[in-house]
Short mmCIF file of C-alpha atoms and ligand atoms in Angstrom, two decimals:
data_model
loop_
_atom_site.label_atom_id
_atom_site.label_comp_id
_atom_site.label_asym_id
_atom_site.label_seq_id
_atom_site.Cartn_x
_atom_site.Cartn_y
_atom_site.Cartn_z
CA UNK A 1 -36.43 1.47 16.85
CA UNK A 2 -33.95 -0.88 18.53
CA UNK A 3 -33.20 -2.52 15.18
CA UNK A 4 -32.40 0.87 13.67
CA UNK A 5 -29.88 1.59 16.43
CA UNK A 6 -28.23 -1.79 15.96
CA UNK A 7 -27.94 -1.19 12.22
CA UNK A 8 -26.49 2.26 12.84
CA UNK A 9 -23.84 0.92 15.22
CA UNK A 10 -23.00 -1.90 12.84
CA UNK A 11 -22.73 0.57 9.97
CA UNK A 12 -20.35 2.79 11.90
CA UNK A 13 -18.16 -0.20 12.75
CA UNK A 14 -18.02 -1.35 9.14
CA UNK A 15 -17.50 2.02 7.49
CA UNK A 16 -15.24 3.82 9.93
CA UNK A 17 -11.58 3.47 9.10
CA UNK A 18 -9.63 1.35 11.55
CA UNK A 19 -6.28 2.58 10.31
CA UNK A 20 -6.58 6.10 11.74
CA UNK A 21 -5.56 6.15 15.35
CA UNK A 22 -5.12 8.44 18.34
CA UNK A 23 -2.20 6.35 19.64
CA UNK A 24 1.17 7.91 20.31
CA UNK A 25 3.21 7.98 17.08
CA UNK A 26 6.33 5.84 16.70
CA UNK A 27 7.53 7.79 13.66
CA UNK A 28 6.95 11.27 12.25
CA UNK A 29 7.04 11.84 8.49
CA UNK A 30 7.02 15.39 7.15
CA UNK A 31 5.72 15.79 3.61
CA UNK A 32 5.51 18.87 1.43
CA UNK A 33 2.96 19.05 -1.37
CA UNK A 34 2.72 21.47 -4.26
CA UNK A 35 2.07 21.50 -8.00
CA UNK A 36 5.50 19.85 -8.27
CA UNK A 37 4.13 16.84 -6.37
CA UNK A 38 4.90 15.41 -2.96
CA UNK A 39 8.31 15.63 -1.36
CA UNK A 40 9.27 12.99 -0.46
CA UNK A 41 7.20 10.94 -2.89
CA UNK A 42 8.64 7.55 -1.95
CA UNK A 43 8.17 6.67 1.70
CA UNK A 44 9.00 3.48 3.55
CA UNK A 45 7.57 2.79 7.01
CA UNK A 46 7.61 -0.30 9.22
CA UNK A 47 4.56 -2.53 9.46
CA UNK A 48 2.62 -2.34 12.71
CA UNK A 49 3.87 1.09 13.79
CA UNK A 50 1.90 4.30 14.23
CA UNK A 51 3.04 6.97 11.80
CA UNK A 52 2.25 10.65 12.21
CA UNK A 53 2.10 12.20 8.75
CA UNK A 54 2.49 15.99 8.75
CA UNK A 55 1.60 17.42 5.37
CA UNK A 56 2.42 21.01 4.46
CA UNK A 57 1.04 22.65 1.32
CA UNK A 58 3.34 25.04 -0.50
CA UNK A 59 0.64 26.31 -2.86
CA UNK A 60 -3.12 26.10 -3.34
CA UNK A 61 -3.06 23.53 -6.14
CA UNK A 62 -5.68 23.78 -8.87
CA UNK A 63 -7.57 26.56 -7.15
CA UNK A 64 -4.61 28.84 -7.81
CA UNK A 65 -5.28 28.91 -11.53
CA UNK A 66 -8.12 26.66 -12.58
CA UNK A 67 -11.08 28.36 -10.89
CA UNK A 68 -11.91 25.38 -8.69
CA UNK A 69 -13.38 25.32 -5.20
CA UNK A 70 -11.04 22.51 -4.23
CA UNK A 71 -8.65 24.82 -2.41
CA UNK A 72 -5.33 23.39 -1.44
CA UNK A 73 -4.11 19.84 -1.65
CA UNK A 74 -5.06 16.51 -0.12
CA UNK A 75 -3.15 13.59 1.23
CA UNK A 76 -5.11 10.46 0.45
CA UNK A 77 -3.65 7.02 1.14
CA UNK A 78 -5.62 4.70 -1.11
CA UNK A 79 -7.43 1.49 -0.14
CA UNK A 80 -7.21 -0.46 2.02
CA UNK A 81 -5.89 2.41 4.16
CA UNK A 82 -8.46 4.88 2.87
CA UNK A 83 -7.07 7.77 4.91
CA UNK A 84 -7.93 11.25 3.69
CA UNK A 85 -6.67 14.67 4.71
CA UNK A 86 -8.41 17.38 2.69
CA UNK A 87 -8.11 21.08 1.95
CA UNK A 88 -4.54 21.64 3.04
CA UNK A 89 -4.15 25.27 2.01
CA UNK A 90 -0.99 27.15 1.12
CA UNK A 91 1.21 27.45 4.18
CA UNK A 92 -0.96 25.11 6.22
CA UNK A 93 0.17 21.88 7.88
CA UNK A 94 -2.33 19.15 8.67
CA UNK A 95 -1.68 15.90 10.51
CA UNK A 96 -3.01 12.40 10.55
CA UNK A 97 -1.92 9.39 12.56
CA UNK A 98 -2.13 6.06 10.82
CA UNK A 99 -1.47 2.59 12.16
CA UNK A 100 0.31 0.69 9.40
CA UNK A 101 -1.75 -2.48 9.64
CA UNK A 102 -1.43 -3.56 6.00
CA UNK A 103 1.99 -4.56 4.65
CA UNK A 104 2.72 -3.89 1.01
CA UNK A 105 2.95 -1.06 -1.52
CA UNK A 106 0.30 1.64 -1.61
CA UNK A 107 -0.32 4.88 -3.43
CA UNK A 108 -1.02 8.25 -1.94
CA UNK A 109 -2.45 10.99 -4.04
CA UNK A 110 -4.29 14.30 -4.17
CA UNK A 111 -7.75 13.63 -5.66
CA UNK A 112 -8.09 17.35 -6.41
CA UNK A 113 -5.17 17.73 -8.73
CA UNK A 114 -3.42 14.44 -9.47
CA UNK A 115 -4.97 14.48 -12.95
CA UNK A 116 -3.08 17.69 -13.73
CA UNK A 117 -0.03 17.72 -11.48
CA UNK A 118 2.29 14.87 -10.44
CA UNK A 119 0.76 14.71 -6.97
CA UNK A 120 1.22 11.01 -6.41
CA UNK A 121 3.56 9.00 -4.25
CA UNK A 122 4.45 5.51 -3.13
CA UNK A 123 4.11 4.25 0.42
CA UNK A 124 5.88 1.02 1.30
CA UNK A 125 4.92 -0.75 4.50
CA UNK A 126 7.60 -3.31 5.22
CA UNK A 127 7.75 -6.11 7.76
CU1 CU B 201 -3.48 18.79 -4.98
#
């Protein structure tokens, strides 16, 4: 029983993202997403800061015409950030705070519709 608890705690530590944070943001970035892609789609932020991303969907993405249950858009910053905001529906704004702990160039994308629409962008974390 005790072993199981230890494994559970260890698992949570390993698999929970350490880049999401509840800290006060240093910077706010507003992003719009639609079938036209993200605007802006090239974002530069400083390394080590906490960035509040506010993502607003202007349409419902593939669900608007392709009969999918994946309503709205996502904002997914790929590994090693691995930060996901899902189901941002038309007119909705969702937020996520991320501590920029990895310097370099990263992609963000909408896993729902990036195969059909240009919903991809570049995130540069600069020292
Ligand atoms: Cu999308």
